[in-house]
PDB file of C-alpha atoms in Angstrom:
ATOM      1  CA  MET E   1      17.254  32.625  38.592  1.00 56.00           C
ATOM      2  CA  LYS E   2      20.692  31.392  37.252  1.00 57.00           C
ATOM      3  CA  SER E   3      19.856  28.108  38.290  1.00 62.00           C
ATOM      4  CA  ILE E   4      16.707  27.855  36.974  1.00 60.00           C
ATOM      5  CA  LYS E   5      17.843  28.942  33.316  1.00 54.00           C
ATOM      6  CA  ILE E   6      20.524  26.038  33.754  1.00 59.00           C
ATOM      7  CA  LEU E   7      17.645  23.756  34.584  1.00 55.00           C
ATOM      8  CA  ILE E   8      15.584  24.791  31.526  1.00 55.00           C
ATOM      9  CA  ALA E   9      18.704  24.404  29.206  1.00 50.00           C
ATOM     10  CA  MET E  10      18.990  20.963  30.845  1.00 54.00           C
ATOM     11  CA  LEU E  11      15.398  20.063  30.285  1.00 50.00           C
ATOM     12  CA  LEU E  12      15.443  21.436  26.662  1.00 47.00           C
ATOM     13  CA  LEU E  13      18.499  19.149  26.114  1.00 46.00           C
ATOM     14  CA  LEU E  14      17.120  16.002  27.665  1.00 48.00           C
ATOM     15  CA  SER E  15      13.953  16.239  25.477  1.00 48.00           C
ATOM     16  CA  THR E  16      16.434  16.718  22.666  1.00 47.00           C
ATOM     17  CA  VAL E  17      18.326  13.537  23.409  1.00 47.00           C
ATOM     18  CA  LEU E  18      15.185  11.349  23.935  1.00 47.00           C
ATOM     19  CA  ALA E  19      13.425  12.740  21.009  1.00 49.00           C
ATOM     20  CA  TYR E  20      16.283  11.372  18.445  1.00 50.00           C
ATOM     21  CA  ALA E  21      17.093   8.298  20.768  1.00 57.00           C
ATOM     22  CA  ASP E  22      15.333   6.317  18.166  1.00 83.00           C
ATOM     23  CA  ILE E  23      17.642   7.076  15.292  1.00 89.00           C
ATOM     24  CA  LYS E  24      20.616   5.084  15.328  1.00 89.00           C
ATOM     25  CA  ASN E  25      24.042   6.153  13.661  1.00 90.00           C
ATOM     26  CA  VAL E  26      23.025   9.573  14.343  1.00 93.00           C
ATOM     27  CA  THR E  27      24.686  12.825  12.975  1.00 93.00           C
ATOM     28  CA  THR E  28      23.000  16.477  13.085  1.00 95.00           C
ATOM     29  CA  GLU E  29      23.301  19.423  10.991  1.00 95.00           C
ATOM     30  CA  GLN E  30      22.031  23.019  10.755  1.00 96.00           C
ATOM     31  CA  VAL E  31      20.704  23.927   7.375  1.00 95.00           C
ATOM     32  CA  LYS E  32      18.844  27.178   6.358  1.00 95.00           C
ATOM     33  CA  ILE E  33      15.612  26.793   4.717  1.00 96.00           C
ATOM     34  CA  ALA E  34      12.890  29.127   3.148  1.00 95.00           C
ATOM     35  CA  GLY E  35       9.602  29.400   4.989  1.00 95.00           C
ATOM     36  CA  SER E  36       7.246  31.765   6.629  1.00 94.00           C
ATOM     37  CA  CYS E  37       5.067  30.738   8.923  1.00 95.00           C
ATOM     38  CA  ALA E  38       4.027  27.981  11.708  1.00 94.00           C
ATOM     39  CA  GLN E  39       2.327  26.110   8.624  1.00 95.00           C
ATOM     40  CA  CYS E  40       5.808  25.949   6.604  1.00 96.00           C
ATOM     41  CA  LYS E  41       7.420  24.701   9.855  1.00 96.00           C
ATOM     42  CA  GLU E  42       5.005  21.882   9.690  1.00 95.00           C
ATOM     43  CA  GLY E  43       5.530  21.398   6.070  1.00 95.00           C
ATOM     44  CA  ILE E  44       9.248  21.182   6.671  1.00 96.00           C
ATOM     45  CA  GLU E  45       9.457  19.076   9.680  1.00 96.00           C
ATOM     46  CA  THR E  46       6.803  16.608   7.820  1.00 95.00           C
ATOM     47  CA  ALA E  47       8.882  16.219   4.679  1.00 94.00           C
ATOM     48  CA  ALA E  48      11.860  15.483   6.970  1.00 94.00           C
ATOM     49  CA  PHE E  49      10.442  12.743   8.959  1.00 94.00           C
ATOM     50  CA  GLU E  50      11.056   8.881   7.967  1.00 91.00           C
ATOM     51  CA  LYS E  51      10.553   7.125  11.378  1.00 90.00           C
ATOM     52  CA  ASN E  52      13.732   5.803  13.048  1.00 91.00           C
ATOM     53  CA  ILE E  53      15.859   7.507  10.101  1.00 92.00           C
ATOM     54  CA  SER E  54      15.419  11.333  10.009  1.00 94.00           C
ATOM     55  CA  ARG E  55      13.338  14.217  11.508  1.00 95.00           C
ATOM     56  CA  ALA E  56      14.337  18.137  11.729  1.00 96.00           C
ATOM     57  CA  ILE E  57      13.235  21.097  13.646  1.00 97.00           C
ATOM     58  CA  TRP E  58      12.519  24.421  11.999  1.00 97.00           C
ATOM     59  CA  ASP E  59      12.922  27.589  13.569  1.00 96.00           C
ATOM     60  CA  LYS E  60      10.604  30.198  11.959  1.00 94.00           C
ATOM     61  CA  GLU E  61      12.544  33.328  13.209  1.00 94.00           C
ATOM     62  CA  THR E  62      15.917  32.121  12.042  1.00 95.00           C
ATOM     63  CA  LYS E  63      14.700  29.967   8.829  1.00 95.00           C
ATOM     64  CA  VAL E  64      17.212  27.194  10.345  1.00 96.00           C
ATOM     65  CA  ALA E  65      16.334  23.433  10.680  1.00 96.00           C
ATOM     66  CA  THR E  66      18.158  21.294  13.242  1.00 97.00           C
ATOM     67  CA  ILE E  67      18.240  17.827  10.889  1.00 96.00           C
ATOM     68  CA  SER E  68      19.371  14.695  12.444  1.00 96.00           C
ATOM     69  CA  TYR E  69      19.543  11.392  10.408  1.00 94.00           C
ATOM     70  CA  ASP E  70      21.052   7.739  10.466  1.00 91.00           C
ATOM     71  CA  THR E  71      24.252   8.457   8.050  1.00 89.00           C
ATOM     72  CA  LYS E  72      23.853   4.869   7.188  1.00 85.00           C
ATOM     73  CA  LYS E  73      20.064   4.792   5.597  1.00 85.00           C
ATOM     74  CA  THR E  74      19.827   8.095   4.037  1.00 86.00           C
ATOM     75  CA  SER E  75      21.869  11.560   3.761  1.00 88.00           C
ATOM     76  CA  LEU E  76      21.221  15.279   4.171  1.00 91.00           C
ATOM     77  CA  ASP E  77      21.314  15.680   0.477  1.00 86.00           C
ATOM     78  CA  ALA E  78      18.363  13.004   0.210  1.00 86.00           C
ATOM     79  CA  ILE E  79      16.493  15.130   3.156  1.00 93.00           C
ATOM     80  CA  LEU E  80      17.032  18.332   1.582  1.00 92.00           C
ATOM     81  CA  LYS E  81      15.734  17.093  -1.548  1.00 88.00           C
ATOM     82  CA  LYS E  82      12.409  15.688  -0.099  1.00 90.00           C
ATOM     83  CA  ILE E  83      12.216  19.138   1.578  1.00 93.00           C
ATOM     84  CA  ALA E  84      12.559  20.826  -1.745  1.00 91.00           C
ATOM     85  CA  LEU E  85       9.937  18.828  -3.385  1.00 87.00           C
ATOM     86  CA  ALA E  86       7.084  19.463  -0.662  1.00 91.00           C
ATOM     87  CA  GLY E  87       7.747  23.464  -1.739  1.00 93.00           C
ATOM     88  CA  TYR E  88      10.985  24.727   0.329  1.00 94.00           C
ATOM     89  CA  ASP E  89      13.844  25.963  -1.172  1.00 94.00           C
ATOM     90  CA  ASN E  90      16.974  25.141   0.526  1.00 93.00           C
ATOM     91  CA  LYS E  91      20.870  25.605   0.267  1.00 87.00           C
ATOM     92  CA  ARG E  92      20.953  22.427  -2.131  1.00 87.00           C
ATOM     93  CA  TYR E  93      17.698  22.263  -4.072  1.00 87.00           C
ATOM     94  CA  LEU E  94      15.420  24.952  -5.622  1.00 89.00           C
ATOM     95  CA  ALA E  95      11.665  23.432  -5.447  1.00 89.00           C
ATOM     96  CA  PRO E  96       9.651  22.388  -8.630  1.00 86.00           C
ATOM     97  CA  ASP E  97       7.313  25.694  -9.369  1.00 86.00           C
ATOM     98  CA  ASN E  98       4.387  23.283  -9.174  1.00 84.00           C
ATOM     99  CA  ALA E  99       5.237  22.383  -5.503  1.00 87.00           C
ATOM    100  CA  TYR E 100       5.455  26.070  -4.510  1.00 91.00           C
ATOM    101  CA  ALA E 101       2.356  26.780  -5.936  1.00 90.00           C
ATOM    102  CA  LYS E 102       0.507  24.313  -3.927  1.00 91.00           C
ATOM    103  CA  LEU E 103       1.532  25.840  -0.751  1.00 94.00           C
ATOM    104  CA  GLY E 104      -0.746  27.955   1.269  1.00 92.00           C
ATOM    105  CA  GLU E 105      -0.966  31.698   0.867  1.00 92.00           C
ATOM    106  CA  CYS E 106       0.583  32.414   4.455  1.00 93.00           C
ATOM    107  CA  CYS E 107       3.595  29.877   3.145  1.00 92.00           C
ATOM    108  CA  ARG E 108       4.488  31.794  -0.039  1.00 91.00           C
ATOM    109  CA  TYR E 109       8.040  33.193   1.174  1.00 92.00           C
ATOM    110  CA  GLU E 110       9.726  35.245  -1.602  1.00 88.00           C
ATOM    111  CA  ARG E 111      11.434  33.005  -4.034  1.00 86.00           C
ATOM    112  CA  ILE E 112      15.085  33.289  -4.814  1.00 66.00           C
ATOM    113  CA  GLY E 113      16.360  32.302  -8.171  1.00 56.00           C
ATOM    114  CA  LYS E 114      19.316  30.112  -9.132  1.00 46.00           C
ATOM    115  CA  ASN E 115      21.348  32.989 -10.423  1.00 43.00           C
ATOM    116  CA  ASP E 116      20.558  35.201  -7.729  1.00 44.00           C
ATOM    117  CA  LEU E 117      23.863  36.229  -6.110  1.00 37.00           C
ATOM    118  CA  ALA E 118      21.989  37.541  -2.962  1.00 40.00           C
ATOM    119  CA  VAL E 119      20.036  33.743  -2.774  1.00 40.00           C
ATOM    120  CA  GLN E 120      23.489  31.994  -2.809  1.00 41.00           C
ATOM    121  CA  LYS E 121      24.636  34.659   0.079  1.00 42.00           C
ATOM    122  CA  GLU E 122      21.294  33.826   1.676  1.00 44.00           C
ATOM    123  CA  MET E 123      20.821  30.089   1.404  1.00 44.00           C
ATOM    124  CA  THR E 124      24.526  28.724   1.632  1.00 43.00           C
ATOM    125  CA  GLY E 125      25.410  31.345   4.478  1.00 46.00           C
ATOM    126  CA  HIS E 126      28.790  32.582   2.123  1.00 44.00           C
ATOM    127  CA  ASP E 127      29.460  35.155   0.050  1.00 42.00           C
ATOM    128  CA  HIS E 128      29.542  35.338  -3.305  1.00 39.00           C
ATOM    129  CA  ASN E 129      33.016  35.660  -3.456  1.00 41.00           C
ATOM    130  CA  THR E 130      34.035  33.171  -1.236  1.00 37.00           C
ATOM    131  CA  ALA E 131      31.490  30.734  -2.059  1.00 36.00           C
ATOM    132  CA  SER E 132      33.015  27.654  -3.868  1.00 37.00           C
ATOM    133  CA  LYS E 133      31.816  26.698  -7.378  1.00 37.00           C
ATOM    134  CA  GLU E 134      30.868  23.350  -5.921  1.00 37.00           C
ATOM    135  CA  SER E 135      28.375  24.811  -3.471  1.00 38.00           C
ATOM    136  CA  GLU E 136      26.695  27.062  -6.300  1.00 38.00           C
ATOM    137  CA  GLU E 137      26.393  24.145  -8.847  1.00 38.00           C
ATOM    138  CA  LYS E 138      24.435  22.275  -6.166  1.00 46.00           C
ATOM    139  CA  VAL E 139      21.779  24.540  -5.903  1.00 59.00           C
ATOM    140  CA  ILE E 140      19.700  22.672  -8.515  1.00 55.00           C
ATOM    141  CA  SER E 141      15.728  22.379  -9.144  1.00 60.00           C
ATOM    142  CA  ALA E 142      14.729  18.917  -7.419  1.00 60.00           C
ATOM    143  CA  ASP E 143      14.059  16.014  -9.662  1.00 58.00           C
ATOM    144  CA  PRO E 144      10.924  13.930  -7.843  1.00 62.00           C
ATOM    145  CA  ASP E 145      12.063  10.961  -9.370  1.00 76.00           C
ATOM    146  CA  PRO E 146      16.012  10.220  -9.474  1.00 83.00           C
ATOM    147  CA  LEU E 147      15.335   6.644 -11.545  1.00 91.00           C
ATOM    148  CA  LYS E 148      13.562   8.497 -14.597  1.00 89.00           C
ATOM    149  CA  PRO E 149      16.898   8.003 -16.286  1.00 92.00           C
ATOM    150  CA  VAL E 150      16.818   4.613 -16.007  1.00 95.00           C
ATOM    151  CA  LEU E 151      13.144   4.056 -16.607  1.00 95.00           C
ATOM    152  CA  ASP E 152      13.359   6.119 -19.677  1.00 94.00           C
ATOM    153  CA  ALA E 153      16.289   3.979 -20.686  1.00 96.00           C
ATOM    154  CA  TYR E 154      14.501   0.650 -20.203  1.00 98.00           C
ATOM    155  CA  TYR E 155      11.852   1.844 -22.593  1.00 97.00           C
ATOM    156  CA  GLU E 156      14.189   2.911 -25.391  1.00 97.00           C
ATOM    157  CA  VAL E 157      15.330  -0.897 -25.032  1.00 98.00           C
ATOM    158  CA  LYS E 158      11.768  -2.205 -24.801  1.00 98.00           C
ATOM    159  CA  ASP E 159      10.652  -0.208 -27.967  1.00 97.00           C
ATOM    160  CA  ALA E 160      13.896  -1.530 -29.999  1.00 98.00           C
ATOM    161  CA  LEU E 161      12.415  -4.999 -29.394  1.00 98.00           C
ATOM    162  CA  VAL E 162       9.063  -4.022 -30.110  1.00 97.00           C
ATOM    163  CA  SER E 163      10.573  -2.878 -33.372  1.00 97.00           C
ATOM    164  CA  SER E 164      12.542  -6.248 -33.692  1.00 97.00           C
ATOM    165  CA  ASP E 165      15.669  -4.432 -34.090  1.00 97.00           C
ATOM    166  CA  GLY E 166      18.638  -6.232 -32.322  1.00 97.00           C
ATOM    167  CA  ASN E 167      21.226  -3.521 -33.409  1.00 97.00           C
ATOM    168  CA  ALA E 168      19.012  -0.761 -31.733  1.00 97.00           C
ATOM    169  CA  ALA E 169      18.449  -2.660 -28.815  1.00 98.00           C
ATOM    170  CA  ALA E 170      22.005  -3.369 -28.108  1.00 98.00           C
ATOM    171  CA  ALA E 171      22.875   0.579 -28.664  1.00 97.00           C
ATOM    172  CA  LYS E 172      19.651   1.675 -26.093  1.00 97.00           C
ATOM    173  CA  ALA E 173      21.092  -0.786 -23.627  1.00 98.00           C
ATOM    174  CA  THR E 174      24.542   0.869 -23.574  1.00 97.00           C
ATOM    175  CA  ASN E 175      21.994   4.290 -22.537  1.00 96.00           C
ATOM    176  CA  LEU E 176      20.690   2.002 -19.773  1.00 97.00           C
ATOM    177  CA  VAL E 177      23.908   0.631 -18.463  1.00 97.00           C
ATOM    178  CA  LYS E 178      24.970   4.194 -18.208  1.00 96.00           C
ATOM    179  CA  ALA E 179      21.884   5.392 -16.715  1.00 96.00           C
ATOM    180  CA  LEU E 180      22.163   2.321 -14.225  1.00 96.00           C
ATOM    181  CA  LYS E 181      25.757   3.262 -13.080  1.00 94.00           C
ATOM    182  CA  ALA E 182      24.811   7.104 -12.593  1.00 93.00           C
ATOM    183  CA  VAL E 183      22.064   6.550  -9.936  1.00 91.00           C
ATOM    184  CA  LYS E 184      23.121   8.273  -6.661  1.00 84.00           C
ATOM    185  CA  MET E 185      21.748   5.992  -4.129  1.00 82.00           C
ATOM    186  CA  ASP E 186      21.677   8.798  -1.623  1.00 74.00           C
ATOM    187  CA  GLU E 187      18.513  10.691  -3.599  1.00 78.00           C
ATOM    188  CA  LEU E 188      16.800   7.186  -3.246  1.00 80.00           C
ATOM    189  CA  GLY E 189      13.676   7.064  -0.446  1.00 77.00           C
ATOM    190  CA  SER E 190      14.651   4.498   2.106  1.00 75.00           C
ATOM    191  CA  ASP E 191      12.548   1.503   0.906  1.00 81.00           C
ATOM    192  CA  GLN E 192      13.392   1.929  -2.762  1.00 85.00           C
ATOM    193  CA  HIS E 193      17.146   2.133  -1.354  1.00 86.00           C
ATOM    194  CA  MET E 194      16.959  -1.179   0.104  1.00 89.00           C
ATOM    195  CA  VAL E 195      15.238  -2.535  -3.433  1.00 93.00           C
ATOM    196  CA  TRP E 196      18.041  -1.180  -5.341  1.00 94.00           C
ATOM    197  CA  MET E 197      20.624  -2.634  -3.177  1.00 93.00           C
ATOM    198  CA  LYS E 198      19.406  -5.954  -3.792  1.00 95.00           C
ATOM    199  CA  VAL E 199      18.580  -6.112  -7.686  1.00 97.00           C
ATOM    200  CA  MET E 200      21.515  -3.508  -8.853  1.00 96.00           C
ATOM    201  CA  LYS E 201      23.842  -6.254  -9.674  1.00 96.00           C
ATOM    202  CA  ASP E 202      21.103  -8.106 -11.938  1.00 98.00           C
ATOM    203  CA  LEU E 203      20.142  -5.201 -13.482  1.00 98.00           C
ATOM    204  CA  ASN E 204      23.226  -4.679 -14.393  1.00 97.00           C
ATOM    205  CA  PHE E 205      24.047  -7.981 -15.633  1.00 98.00           C
ATOM    206  CA  ASP E 206      20.736  -8.232 -17.470  1.00 98.00           C
ATOM    207  CA  ALA E 207      21.429  -4.730 -19.352  1.00 98.00           C
ATOM    208  CA  GLU E 208      25.397  -5.265 -20.158  1.00 98.00           C
ATOM    209  CA  HIS E 209      24.355  -8.886 -21.778  1.00 98.00           C
ATOM    210  CA  ILE E 210      21.572  -6.978 -24.023  1.00 98.00           C
ATOM    211  CA  GLU E 211      24.495  -4.361 -24.705  1.00 98.00           C
ATOM    212  CA  GLU E 212      26.567  -6.958 -25.756  1.00 97.00           C
ATOM    213  CA  THR E 213      24.775  -8.986 -28.323  1.00 97.00           C
ATOM    214  CA  LYS E 214      22.642  -8.459 -31.253  1.00 96.00           C
ATOM    215  CA  ASP E 215      20.352 -11.551 -31.337  1.00 97.00           C
ATOM    216  CA  LEU E 216      17.070 -10.907 -30.535  1.00 97.00           C
ATOM    217  CA  GLY E 217      16.531 -14.555 -28.442  1.00 96.00           C
ATOM    218  CA  HIS E 218      19.395 -13.531 -26.072  1.00 97.00           C
ATOM    219  CA  GLN E 219      18.301 -10.079 -25.712  1.00 98.00           C
ATOM    220  CA  ARG E 220      14.891 -10.935 -24.943  1.00 98.00           C
ATOM    221  CA  ASP E 221      15.503 -13.420 -22.514  1.00 97.00           C
ATOM    222  CA  HIS E 222      17.659 -10.965 -20.535  1.00 98.00           C
ATOM    223  CA  PHE E 223      14.893  -8.618 -21.140  1.00 98.00           C
ATOM    224  CA  SER E 224      12.434 -11.011 -19.352  1.00 98.00           C
ATOM    225  CA  SER E 225      14.388 -10.722 -16.209  1.00 98.00           C
ATOM    226  CA  LEU E 226      15.598  -7.281 -16.347  1.00 98.00           C
ATOM    227  CA  SER E 227      11.989  -6.388 -16.393  1.00 98.00           C
ATOM    228  CA  GLU E 228      11.186  -8.274 -12.954  1.00 98.00           C
ATOM    229  CA  ASN E 229      13.623  -6.451 -11.238  1.00 97.00           C
ATOM    230  CA  MET E 230      13.013  -3.009 -12.586  1.00 97.00           C
ATOM    231  CA  TYR E 231       9.504  -3.683 -11.730  1.00 97.00           C
ATOM    232  CA  LYS E 232      10.422  -4.456  -7.904  1.00 96.00           C
ATOM    233  CA  LEU E 233      12.591  -1.292  -7.818  1.00 95.00           C
ATOM    234  CA  ILE E 234       9.790   1.127  -9.617  1.00 93.00           C
ATOM    235  CA  LYS E 235       7.131   0.029  -7.230  1.00 93.00           C
ATOM    236  CA  SER E 236       9.054   0.664  -4.263  1.00 88.00           C
ATOM    237  CA  ALA E 237       8.091   4.234  -4.634  1.00 81.00           C
ATOM    238  CA  LYS E 238       5.327   6.231  -6.280  1.00 75.00           C
ATOM    239  CA  PRO E 239       6.064   6.981  -9.797  1.00 81.00           C
ATOM    240  CA  THR E 240       5.518  10.714 -11.183  1.00 74.00           C
ATOM    241  CA  GLN E 241       3.285   9.184 -14.135  1.00 83.00           C
ATOM    242  CA  PRO E 242       1.378   6.114 -14.350  1.00 91.00           C
ATOM    243  CA  ILE E 243       3.542   2.757 -15.471  1.00 95.00           C
ATOM    244  CA  TYR E 244       1.749  -0.159 -17.067  1.00 97.00           C
ATOM    245  CA  TYR E 245       3.013  -3.975 -15.993  1.00 98.00           C
ATOM    246  CA  GLN E 246       1.923  -6.034 -19.128  1.00 98.00           C
ATOM    247  CA  HIS E 247       2.185  -9.621 -19.504  1.00 98.00           C
ATOM    248  CA  CYS E 248       2.653 -11.953 -22.647  1.00 97.00           C
ATOM    249  CA  PRO E 249       1.479 -15.576 -21.689  1.00 97.00           C
ATOM    250  CA  MET E 250       3.148 -17.022 -24.790  1.00 95.00           C
ATOM    251  CA  ALA E 251       6.822 -15.829 -24.196  1.00 96.00           C
ATOM    252  CA  LYS E 252       9.361 -18.117 -22.564  1.00 94.00           C
ATOM    253  CA  GLU E 253       8.136 -21.207 -24.455  1.00 92.00           C
ATOM    254  CA  GLY E 254       4.751 -20.732 -22.672  1.00 94.00           C
ATOM    255  CA  LYS E 255       5.773 -19.779 -19.475  1.00 95.00           C
ATOM    256  CA  GLY E 256       5.100 -15.884 -20.037  1.00 97.00           C
ATOM    257  CA  ALA E 257       6.828 -13.226 -19.285  1.00 98.00           C
ATOM    258  CA  ASN E 258       6.410  -8.967 -18.102  1.00 98.00           C
ATOM    259  CA  TRP E 259       7.696  -5.552 -18.997  1.00 98.00           C
ATOM    260  CA  LEU E 260       7.128  -2.324 -18.281  1.00 98.00           C
ATOM    261  CA  SER E 261       5.466   0.239 -20.280  1.00 97.00           C
ATOM    262  CA  GLN E 262       4.813   3.940 -20.610  1.00 94.00           C
ATOM    263  CA  VAL E 263       1.744   3.385 -22.375  1.00 94.00           C
ATOM    264  CA  SER E 264      -1.507   1.512 -21.898  1.00 95.00           C
ATOM    265  CA  ALA E 265      -1.602  -0.371 -25.278  1.00 96.00           C
ATOM    266  CA  ILE E 266      -0.099  -3.628 -25.916  1.00 97.00           C
ATOM    267  CA  LYS E 267       2.836  -3.549 -27.816  1.00 97.00           C
ATOM    268  CA  ASN E 268       4.616  -6.927 -27.274  1.00 98.00           C
ATOM    269  CA  PRO E 269       8.814  -6.803 -26.827  1.00 98.00           C
ATOM    270  CA  TYR E 270       9.033 -10.305 -26.939  1.00 98.00           C
ATOM    271  CA  TYR E 271       7.472 -10.736 -30.406  1.00 97.00           C
ATOM    272  CA  GLY E 272       7.039  -7.492 -31.659  1.00 96.00           C
ATOM    273  CA  ALA E 273       4.954  -7.630 -35.345  1.00 95.00           C
ATOM    274  CA  GLN E 274       5.014 -11.309 -35.236  1.00 94.00           C
ATOM    275  CA  MET E 275       2.359 -10.763 -32.420  1.00 95.00           C
ATOM    276  CA  LEU E 276       2.275  -7.116 -31.748  1.00 96.00           C
ATOM    277  CA  ASN E 277      -0.698  -7.163 -29.736  1.00 95.00           C
ATOM    278  CA  CYS E 278      -0.358 -10.497 -27.482  1.00 96.00           C
ATOM    279  CA  GLY E 279      -0.778  -9.420 -23.748  1.00 97.00           C
ATOM    280  CA  LYS E 280      -2.552  -7.785 -21.410  1.00 97.00           C
ATOM    281  CA  THR E 281      -2.065  -5.080 -18.750  1.00 97.00           C
ATOM    282  CA  THR E 282      -2.232  -6.745 -15.201  1.00 97.00           C
ATOM    283  CA  LYS E 283      -1.296  -3.937 -12.649  1.00 96.00           C
ATOM    284  CA  THR E 284      -0.725   0.057 -13.374  1.00 96.00           C
ATOM    285  CA  LEU E 285       1.868   1.759 -11.060  1.00 94.00           C
ATOM    286  CA  LYS E 286       0.579   5.213 -10.204  1.00 86.00           C
TER     287      LYS E 286
END
């Protein structure tokens, strides 16, 4: 009997090793994740899975997920955020209310509020008196779009250029520079992370140049290349709201230039009131 148990244990170990053989630079961690049924297991494991990068096995009885991932391509924090966005509270992120509401009836586990001390003990595995302040602060509501502050700051620069206000464009570019520097790469999806690594220096370069001058011509030149790289970055992941990619054929001495807009109506940042409605929407990202 003892030999049979050893054999079973060895087979389980072998199956685990084979299952994760396709993940390089692998590390494995165990995390408590809220859920209640087999459907939750499927939802959690699907949210954590990314081919050759990450996967999880969640135990319905213990509520513990064994998460393995490539440390050079993602992080535990990024995986837990994706799981929260799928509707499942965990030790670092609380699921958005709308994500939880989409779960089936059998998946409606008892939710725990951010400030509930019992939750801190249940989800982090620490008693409130011994849990660190850092671990408590990390239990936050998941934001589905880590680049939203960057996009919002970009829109502010665009709107200032629509108004042909060089002073405002410079001031708003300061906010954009700060937002770019605040991006947490480990919160980006793998595709977006790869694009971010390629464009981040150029984004900072153009934003800083817009910030350093009040000359509209110079600002608009840099806004053109800034917009091209913003487009590459935003299209690499599905945005939470529709984004309109718009084109002005007259800009840059007839070569044309593009920009991103939060509204479908054309408001040209390259000419402002001079040719406010010159241009068209060429793509809608959603």
